[in-house]
Amino acid sequence: MRVVLSFFSGISFIFFGLACFNSSLFVDEFYRYGLSEYRTTVGFFQLMGGIGSIIGVFDKRILTISSLGLSVMMLLGVGVRLKINDTFIQTLPALTYLIINTIIFINMVKKTKK
């Protein structure tokens, strides 16, 4: 299950990260969020988190760090969505990725303690 979630999250965030650099939709969305000056920075961290999630399937430390970073990023994403009064449906993707990466992170921390 962890492997499937890690690959799903990783591939998704690689896509999202790359889109931050060259998608007019993402340019418009970051403007709507009031965060247009952070679009490329967010894209970089999404790309790194996505790559880390995939590499992390083979290295538990990298997966732990990546899943924590992506969880924090998605928590902030949910916060931004709430601040700008997005609907639940608009907030749901960020919330879903928050839950997925939090599950991965908690799973990795539990494995480390054993």
mmCIF file of N, CA and C in Angstrom:
data_model
loop_
_atom_site.group_PDB
_atom_site.id
_atom_site.type_symbol
_atom_site.label_atom_id
_atom_site.label_comp_id
_atom_site.label_asym_id
_atom_site.label_seq_id
_atom_site.Cartn_x
_atom_site.Cartn_y
_atom_site.Cartn_z
ATOM 1 N N MET A 1 0.832 -1.202 0.000
ATOM 2 C CA MET A 1 0.000 0.000 0.000
ATOM 3 C C MET A 1 0.873 1.262 0.000
ATOM 4 N N ARG A 2 1.927 1.260 0.855
ATOM 5 C CA ARG A 2 2.818 2.421 0.942
ATOM 6 C C ARG A 2 3.487 2.685 -0.405
ATOM 7 N N VAL A 3 3.871 1.632 -1.102
ATOM 8 C CA VAL A 3 4.537 1.784 -2.394
ATOM 9 C C VAL A 3 3.588 2.418 -3.408
ATOM 10 N N VAL A 4 2.353 1.953 -3.438
ATOM 11 C CA VAL A 4 1.360 2.498 -4.370
ATOM 12 C C VAL A 4 1.111 3.973 -4.059
ATOM 13 N N LEU A 5 0.897 4.298 -2.794
ATOM 14 C CA LEU A 5 0.659 5.695 -2.410
ATOM 15 C C LEU A 5 1.870 6.566 -2.727
ATOM 16 N N SER A 6 3.076 6.035 -2.496
ATOM 17 C CA SER A 6 4.298 6.804 -2.761
ATOM 18 C C SER A 6 4.452 7.097 -4.247
ATOM 19 N N PHE A 7 4.221 6.089 -5.088
ATOM 20 C CA PHE A 7 4.311 6.304 -6.532
ATOM 21 C C PHE A 7 3.222 7.262 -7.013
ATOM 22 N N PHE A 8 2.005 7.087 -6.520
ATOM 23 C CA PHE A 8 0.902 7.972 -6.902
ATOM 24 C C PHE A 8 1.220 9.418 -6.535
ATOM 25 N N SER A 9 1.639 9.625 -5.298
ATOM 26 C CA SER A 9 1.977 10.964 -4.835
ATOM 27 C C SER A 9 3.171 11.502 -5.617
ATOM 28 N N GLY A 10 4.182 10.683 -5.793
ATOM 29 C CA GLY A 10 5.383 11.123 -6.493
ATOM 30 C C GLY A 10 5.101 11.565 -7.913
ATOM 31 N N ILE A 11 4.403 10.743 -8.660
ATOM 32 C CA ILE A 11 4.087 11.086 -10.049
ATOM 33 C C ILE A 11 3.218 12.344 -10.103
ATOM 34 N N SER A 12 2.249 12.430 -9.196
ATOM 35 C CA SER A 12 1.380 13.608 -9.159
ATOM 36 C C SER A 12 2.180 14.881 -8.911
ATOM 37 N N PHE A 13 3.061 14.846 -7.921
ATOM 38 C CA PHE A 13 3.802 16.057 -7.578
ATOM 39 C C PHE A 13 4.863 16.404 -8.613
ATOM 40 N N ILE A 14 5.406 15.428 -9.315
ATOM 41 C CA ILE A 14 6.298 15.740 -10.432
ATOM 42 C C ILE A 14 5.497 16.503 -11.497
ATOM 43 N N PHE A 15 4.303 16.004 -11.796
ATOM 44 C CA PHE A 15 3.432 16.693 -12.763
ATOM 45 C C PHE A 15 3.093 18.108 -12.280
ATOM 46 N N PHE A 16 2.646 18.238 -11.032
ATOM 47 C CA PHE A 16 2.270 19.552 -10.497
ATOM 48 C C PHE A 16 3.471 20.495 -10.489
ATOM 49 N N GLY A 17 4.621 19.977 -10.081
ATOM 50 C CA GLY A 17 5.828 20.804 -10.031
ATOM 51 C C GLY A 17 6.209 21.334 -11.393
ATOM 52 N N LEU A 18 6.206 20.454 -12.395
ATOM 53 C CA LEU A 18 6.523 20.889 -13.755
ATOM 54 C C LEU A 18 5.485 21.881 -14.276
ATOM 55 N N ALA A 19 4.230 21.645 -13.938
ATOM 56 C CA ALA A 19 3.155 22.539 -14.384
ATOM 57 C C ALA A 19 3.322 23.940 -13.809
ATOM 58 N N CYS A 20 3.872 24.041 -12.613
ATOM 59 C CA CYS A 20 4.104 25.362 -12.017
ATOM 60 C C CYS A 20 5.041 26.208 -12.867
ATOM 61 N N PHE A 21 5.915 25.559 -13.626
ATOM 62 C CA PHE A 21 6.879 26.293 -14.440
ATOM 63 C C PHE A 21 6.336 26.703 -15.806
ATOM 64 N N ASN A 22 5.364 25.952 -16.341
ATOM 65 C CA ASN A 22 4.983 26.258 -17.718
ATOM 66 C C ASN A 22 3.495 26.117 -18.038
ATOM 67 N N SER A 23 2.643 26.145 -17.053
ATOM 68 C CA SER A 23 1.213 26.044 -17.308
ATOM 69 C C SER A 23 0.530 27.372 -17.000
ATOM 70 N N SER A 24 -0.173 27.909 -17.983
ATOM 71 C CA SER A 24 -0.879 29.175 -17.755
ATOM 72 C C SER A 24 -1.980 29.008 -16.707
ATOM 73 N N LEU A 25 -2.553 27.803 -16.614
ATOM 74 C CA LEU A 25 -3.554 27.527 -15.584
ATOM 75 C C LEU A 25 -2.945 27.706 -14.193
ATOM 76 N N PHE A 26 -1.740 27.182 -13.990
ATOM 77 C CA PHE A 26 -1.088 27.306 -12.684
ATOM 78 C C PHE A 26 -0.678 28.749 -12.411
ATOM 79 N N VAL A 27 -0.259 29.483 -13.448
ATOM 80 C CA VAL A 27 0.055 30.903 -13.280
ATOM 81 C C VAL A 27 -1.186 31.634 -12.775
ATOM 82 N N ASP A 28 -2.318 31.375 -13.401
ATOM 83 C CA ASP A 28 -3.580 32.011 -12.993
ATOM 84 C C ASP A 28 -3.987 31.604 -11.580
ATOM 85 N N GLU A 29 -3.838 30.325 -11.251
ATOM 86 C CA GLU A 29 -4.221 29.847 -9.921
ATOM 87 C C GLU A 29 -3.365 30.500 -8.827
ATOM 88 N N PHE A 30 -2.065 30.578 -9.031
ATOM 89 C CA PHE A 30 -1.204 31.193 -8.015
ATOM 90 C C PHE A 30 -1.508 32.681 -7.875
ATOM 91 N N TYR A 31 -1.895 33.322 -8.956
ATOM 92 C CA TYR A 31 -2.328 34.717 -8.876
ATOM 93 C C TYR A 31 -3.600 34.801 -8.028
ATOM 94 N N ARG A 32 -4.527 33.876 -8.264
ATOM 95 C CA ARG A 32 -5.781 33.848 -7.505
ATOM 96 C C ARG A 32 -5.518 33.607 -6.022
ATOM 97 N N TYR A 33 -4.513 32.776 -5.719
ATOM 98 C CA TYR A 33 -4.150 32.499 -4.314
ATOM 99 C C TYR A 33 -3.482 33.697 -3.650
ATOM 100 N N GLY A 34 -3.009 34.655 -4.458
ATOM 101 C CA GLY A 34 -2.234 35.767 -3.919
ATOM 102 C C GLY A 34 -0.793 35.366 -3.663
ATOM 103 N N LEU A 35 -0.338 34.328 -4.361
ATOM 104 C CA LEU A 35 1.008 33.787 -4.133
ATOM 105 C C LEU A 35 1.809 33.689 -5.432
ATOM 106 N N SER A 36 1.538 34.557 -6.386
ATOM 107 C CA SER A 36 2.175 34.425 -7.701
ATOM 108 C C SER A 36 3.702 34.484 -7.628
ATOM 109 N N GLU A 37 4.241 35.232 -6.667
ATOM 110 C CA GLU A 37 5.699 35.340 -6.566
ATOM 111 C C GLU A 37 6.351 34.057 -6.029
ATOM 112 N N TYR A 38 5.542 33.131 -5.499
ATOM 113 C CA TYR A 38 6.073 31.875 -4.954
ATOM 114 C C TYR A 38 5.839 30.667 -5.868
ATOM 115 N N ARG A 39 5.249 30.892 -7.039
ATOM 116 C CA ARG A 39 4.875 29.784 -7.934
ATOM 117 C C ARG A 39 6.066 28.903 -8.288
ATOM 118 N N THR A 40 7.183 29.482 -8.690
ATOM 119 C CA THR A 40 8.323 28.651 -9.085
ATOM 120 C C THR A 40 8.972 27.976 -7.881
ATOM 121 N N THR A 41 8.954 28.640 -6.740
ATOM 122 C CA THR A 41 9.502 28.024 -5.526
ATOM 123 C C THR A 41 8.650 26.816 -5.129
ATOM 124 N N VAL A 42 7.342 26.992 -5.147
ATOM 125 C CA VAL A 42 6.435 25.879 -4.838
ATOM 126 C C VAL A 42 6.627 24.761 -5.861
ATOM 127 N N GLY A 43 6.744 25.128 -7.131
ATOM 128 C CA GLY A 43 6.965 24.128 -8.173
ATOM 129 C C GLY A 43 8.241 23.343 -7.945
ATOM 130 N N PHE A 44 9.309 24.026 -7.560
ATOM 131 C CA PHE A 44 10.576 23.352 -7.265
ATOM 132 C C PHE A 44 10.398 22.344 -6.134
ATOM 133 N N PHE A 45 9.765 22.773 -5.041
ATOM 134 C CA PHE A 45 9.587 21.868 -3.904
ATOM 135 C C PHE A 45 8.623 20.728 -4.215
ATOM 136 N N GLN A 46 7.612 20.982 -5.046
ATOM 137 C CA GLN A 46 6.725 19.896 -5.460
ATOM 138 C C GLN A 46 7.492 18.883 -6.305
ATOM 139 N N LEU A 47 8.310 19.376 -7.204
ATOM 140 C CA LEU A 47 9.124 18.496 -8.042
ATOM 141 C C LEU A 47 10.086 17.668 -7.194
ATOM 142 N N MET A 48 10.770 18.311 -6.261
ATOM 143 C CA MET A 48 11.706 17.594 -5.391
ATOM 144 C C MET A 48 10.969 16.591 -4.495
ATOM 145 N N GLY A 49 9.816 16.985 -3.969
ATOM 146 C CA GLY A 49 9.025 16.075 -3.144
ATOM 147 C C GLY A 49 8.536 14.875 -3.934
ATOM 148 N N GLY A 50 8.124 15.115 -5.173
ATOM 149 C CA GLY A 50 7.669 14.020 -6.029
ATOM 150 C C GLY A 50 8.789 13.055 -6.360
ATOM 151 N N ILE A 51 9.944 13.594 -6.715
ATOM 152 C CA ILE A 51 11.101 12.734 -6.991
ATOM 153 C C ILE A 51 11.490 11.978 -5.725
ATOM 154 N N GLY A 52 11.480 12.673 -4.599
ATOM 155 C CA GLY A 52 11.805 12.029 -3.324
ATOM 156 C C GLY A 52 10.841 10.910 -2.968
ATOM 157 N N SER A 53 9.572 11.082 -3.304
ATOM 158 C CA SER A 53 8.581 10.042 -3.017
ATOM 159 C C SER A 53 8.849 8.783 -3.825
ATOM 160 N N ILE A 54 9.292 8.959 -5.048
ATOM 161 C CA ILE A 54 9.584 7.788 -5.882
ATOM 162 C C ILE A 54 10.901 7.137 -5.461
ATOM 163 N N ILE A 55 11.937 7.937 -5.286
ATOM 164 C CA ILE A 55 13.216 7.389 -4.812
ATOM 165 C C ILE A 55 13.037 6.781 -3.425
ATOM 166 N N GLY A 56 12.156 7.390 -2.647
ATOM 167 C CA GLY A 56 11.919 6.944 -1.282
ATOM 168 C C GLY A 56 11.363 5.536 -1.165
ATOM 169 N N VAL A 57 10.808 5.007 -2.235
ATOM 170 C CA VAL A 57 10.355 3.616 -2.211
ATOM 171 C C VAL A 57 11.549 2.704 -1.919
ATOM 172 N N PHE A 58 12.740 3.161 -2.311
ATOM 173 C CA PHE A 58 13.955 2.373 -2.123
ATOM 174 C C PHE A 58 14.817 2.876 -0.970
ATOM 175 N N ASP A 59 14.504 4.038 -0.427
ATOM 176 C CA ASP A 59 15.271 4.627 0.684
ATOM 177 C C ASP A 59 14.287 5.253 1.671
ATOM 178 N N LYS A 60 14.122 4.606 2.801
ATOM 179 C CA LYS A 60 13.100 5.020 3.772
ATOM 180 C C LYS A 60 13.313 6.426 4.316
ATOM 181 N N ARG A 61 14.563 6.837 4.479
ATOM 182 C CA ARG A 61 14.819 8.187 5.003
ATOM 183 C C ARG A 61 14.332 9.256 4.036
ATOM 184 N N ILE A 62 14.587 9.035 2.752
ATOM 185 C CA ILE A 62 14.148 9.999 1.742
ATOM 186 C C ILE A 62 12.626 10.057 1.692
ATOM 187 N N LEU A 63 11.971 8.904 1.780
ATOM 188 C CA LEU A 63 10.504 8.874 1.763
ATOM 189 C C LEU A 63 9.936 9.582 2.994
ATOM 190 N N THR A 64 10.556 9.387 4.130
ATOM 191 C CA THR A 64 10.089 10.051 5.355
ATOM 192 C C THR A 64 10.170 11.566 5.208
ATOM 193 N N ILE A 65 11.295 12.051 4.724
ATOM 194 C CA ILE A 65 11.489 13.498 4.556
ATOM 195 C C ILE A 65 10.535 14.045 3.495
ATOM 196 N N SER A 66 10.436 13.347 2.362
ATOM 197 C CA SER A 66 9.566 13.812 1.268
ATOM 198 C C SER A 66 8.109 13.855 1.689
ATOM 199 N N SER A 67 7.655 12.804 2.356
ATOM 200 C CA SER A 67 6.247 12.766 2.755
ATOM 201 C C SER A 67 5.942 13.837 3.804
ATOM 202 N N LEU A 68 6.884 14.100 4.692
ATOM 203 C CA LEU A 68 6.682 15.177 5.667
ATOM 204 C C LEU A 68 6.615 16.525 4.954
ATOM 205 N N GLY A 69 7.550 16.770 4.054
ATOM 206 C CA GLY A 69 7.560 18.038 3.322
ATOM 207 C C GLY A 69 6.292 18.249 2.511
ATOM 208 N N LEU A 70 5.852 17.206 1.816
ATOM 209 C CA LEU A 70 4.627 17.325 1.017
ATOM 210 C C LEU A 70 3.398 17.476 1.906
ATOM 211 N N SER A 71 3.405 16.841 3.074
ATOM 212 C CA SER A 71 2.289 17.008 4.020
ATOM 213 C C SER A 71 2.192 18.453 4.491
ATOM 214 N N VAL A 72 3.333 19.029 4.848
ATOM 215 C CA VAL A 72 3.344 20.429 5.294
ATOM 216 C C VAL A 72 2.892 21.345 4.163
ATOM 217 N N MET A 73 3.396 21.086 2.954
ATOM 218 C CA MET A 73 3.007 21.911 1.808
ATOM 219 C C MET A 73 1.502 21.832 1.562
ATOM 220 N N MET A 74 0.930 20.638 1.683
ATOM 221 C CA MET A 74 -0.499 20.483 1.443
ATOM 222 C C MET A 74 -1.328 21.041 2.590
ATOM 223 N N LEU A 75 -0.805 20.989 3.811
ATOM 224 C CA LEU A 75 -1.487 21.641 4.927
ATOM 225 C C LEU A 75 -1.577 23.144 4.663
ATOM 226 N N LEU A 76 -0.475 23.725 4.200
ATOM 227 C CA LEU A 76 -0.481 25.144 3.837
ATOM 228 C C LEU A 76 -1.426 25.396 2.661
ATOM 229 N N GLY A 77 -1.445 24.453 1.711
ATOM 230 C CA GLY A 77 -2.355 24.571 0.569
ATOM 231 C C GLY A 77 -3.814 24.580 0.992
ATOM 232 N N VAL A 78 -4.159 23.705 1.923
ATOM 233 C CA VAL A 78 -5.534 23.688 2.451
ATOM 234 C C VAL A 78 -5.821 25.014 3.146
ATOM 235 N N GLY A 79 -4.847 25.501 3.905
ATOM 236 C CA GLY A 79 -5.022 26.787 4.584
ATOM 237 C C GLY A 79 -5.263 27.930 3.616
ATOM 238 N N VAL A 80 -4.513 27.954 2.521
ATOM 239 C CA VAL A 80 -4.709 28.993 1.501
ATOM 240 C C VAL A 80 -6.100 28.880 0.900
ATOM 241 N N ARG A 81 -6.510 27.660 0.594
ATOM 242 C CA ARG A 81 -7.846 27.452 0.008
ATOM 243 C C ARG A 81 -8.946 27.947 0.950
ATOM 244 N N LEU A 82 -8.766 27.684 2.243
ATOM 245 C CA LEU A 82 -9.752 28.158 3.216
ATOM 246 C C LEU A 82 -9.726 29.686 3.308
ATOM 247 N N LYS A 83 -8.532 30.261 3.293
ATOM 248 C CA LYS A 83 -8.385 31.718 3.409
ATOM 249 C C LYS A 83 -9.052 32.447 2.249
ATOM 250 N N ILE A 84 -8.972 31.880 1.042
ATOM 251 C CA ILE A 84 -9.567 32.562 -0.110
ATOM 252 C C ILE A 84 -11.000 32.105 -0.373
ATOM 253 N N ASN A 85 -11.548 31.356 0.601
ATOM 254 C CA ASN A 85 -12.951 30.914 0.550
ATOM 255 C C ASN A 85 -13.277 30.008 -0.630
ATOM 256 N N ASP A 86 -12.347 29.119 -0.984
ATOM 257 C CA ASP A 86 -12.652 28.117 -2.002
ATOM 258 C C ASP A 86 -13.696 27.153 -1.458
ATOM 259 N N THR A 87 -14.405 26.516 -2.365
ATOM 260 C CA THR A 87 -15.402 25.529 -1.961
ATOM 261 C C THR A 87 -14.712 24.261 -1.465
ATOM 262 N N PHE A 88 -15.487 23.389 -0.857
ATOM 263 C CA PHE A 88 -14.943 22.107 -0.401
ATOM 264 C C PHE A 88 -14.394 21.313 -1.588
ATOM 265 N N ILE A 89 -15.105 21.333 -2.703
ATOM 266 C CA ILE A 89 -14.667 20.605 -3.902
ATOM 267 C C ILE A 89 -13.329 21.156 -4.402
ATOM 268 N N GLN A 90 -13.145 22.465 -4.364
ATOM 269 C CA GLN A 90 -11.881 23.067 -4.786
ATOM 270 C C GLN A 90 -10.745 22.726 -3.816
ATOM 271 N N THR A 91 -11.091 22.541 -2.544
ATOM 272 C CA THR A 91 -10.103 22.246 -1.509
ATOM 273 C C THR A 91 -9.774 20.759 -1.443
ATOM 274 N N LEU A 92 -10.659 19.927 -1.939
ATOM 275 C CA LEU A 92 -10.529 18.473 -1.807
ATOM 276 C C LEU A 92 -9.214 17.895 -2.348
ATOM 277 N N PRO A 93 -8.699 18.326 -3.503
ATOM 278 C CA PRO A 93 -7.419 17.750 -3.952
ATOM 279 C C PRO A 93 -6.283 17.989 -2.956
ATOM 280 N N ALA A 94 -6.150 19.206 -2.451
ATOM 281 C CA ALA A 94 -5.093 19.499 -1.475
ATOM 282 C C ALA A 94 -5.299 18.678 -0.206
ATOM 283 N N LEU A 95 -6.534 18.561 0.230
ATOM 284 C CA LEU A 95 -6.848 17.770 1.418
ATOM 285 C C LEU A 95 -6.512 16.290 1.192
ATOM 286 N N THR A 96 -6.822 15.782 0.016
ATOM 287 C CA THR A 96 -6.531 14.381 -0.308
ATOM 288 C C THR A 96 -5.031 14.123 -0.284
ATOM 289 N N TYR A 97 -4.258 15.003 -0.916
ATOM 290 C CA TYR A 97 -2.799 14.820 -0.912
ATOM 291 C C TYR A 97 -2.211 15.026 0.480
ATOM 292 N N LEU A 98 -2.820 15.882 1.287
ATOM 293 C CA LEU A 98 -2.403 16.018 2.689
ATOM 294 C C LEU A 98 -2.594 14.696 3.410
ATOM 295 N N ILE A 99 -3.742 14.078 3.244
ATOM 296 C CA ILE A 99 -4.036 12.806 3.916
ATOM 297 C C ILE A 99 -3.097 11.708 3.415
ATOM 298 N N ILE A 100 -2.910 11.608 2.106
ATOM 299 C CA ILE A 100 -2.041 10.566 1.547
ATOM 300 C C ILE A 100 -0.625 10.695 2.099
ATOM 301 N N ASN A 101 -0.070 11.881 2.052
ATOM 302 C CA ASN A 101 1.316 12.054 2.498
ATOM 303 C C ASN A 101 1.463 11.954 4.006
ATOM 304 N N THR A 102 0.431 12.325 4.742
ATOM 305 C CA THR A 102 0.468 12.142 6.192
ATOM 306 C C THR A 102 0.431 10.657 6.542
ATOM 307 N N ILE A 103 -0.366 9.892 5.831
ATOM 308 C CA ILE A 103 -0.403 8.433 6.041
ATOM 309 C C ILE A 103 0.972 7.830 5.762
ATOM 310 N N ILE A 104 1.583 8.232 4.654
ATOM 311 C CA ILE A 104 2.916 7.717 4.327
ATOM 312 C C ILE A 104 3.902 8.084 5.425
ATOM 313 N N PHE A 105 3.882 9.352 5.855
ATOM 314 C CA PHE A 105 4.817 9.808 6.891
ATOM 315 C C PHE A 105 4.631 9.038 8.192
ATOM 316 N N ILE A 106 3.403 8.915 8.652
ATOM 317 C CA ILE A 106 3.139 8.194 9.911
ATOM 318 C C ILE A 106 3.590 6.747 9.783
ATOM 319 N N ASN A 107 3.307 6.121 8.652
ATOM 320 C CA ASN A 107 3.726 4.749 8.402
ATOM 321 C C ASN A 107 5.256 4.638 8.477
ATOM 322 N N MET A 108 5.958 5.596 7.905
ATOM 323 C CA MET A 108 7.427 5.556 7.914
ATOM 324 C C MET A 108 7.978 5.767 9.322
ATOM 325 N N VAL A 109 7.376 6.661 10.087
ATOM 326 C CA VAL A 109 7.830 6.895 11.463
ATOM 327 C C VAL A 109 7.614 5.643 12.306
ATOM 328 N N LYS A 110 6.470 4.984 12.135
ATOM 329 C CA LYS A 110 6.200 3.733 12.865
ATOM 330 C C LYS A 110 7.219 2.670 12.510
ATOM 331 N N LYS A 111 7.601 2.556 11.245
ATOM 332 C CA LYS A 111 8.583 1.561 10.814
ATOM 333 C C LYS A 111 9.941 1.864 11.401
ATOM 334 N N THR A 112 10.282 3.142 11.554
ATOM 335 C CA THR A 112 11.567 3.550 12.094
ATOM 336 C C THR A 112 11.673 3.190 13.577
ATOM 337 N N LYS A 113 10.558 3.276 14.304
ATOM 338 C CA LYS A 113 10.558 2.997 15.741
ATOM 339 C C LYS A 113 10.669 1.518 16.064
ATOM 340 N N LYS A 114 10.389 0.663 15.081
ATOM 341 C CA LYS A 114 10.428 -0.784 15.338
ATOM 342 C C LYS A 114 11.834 -1.293 15.423
#
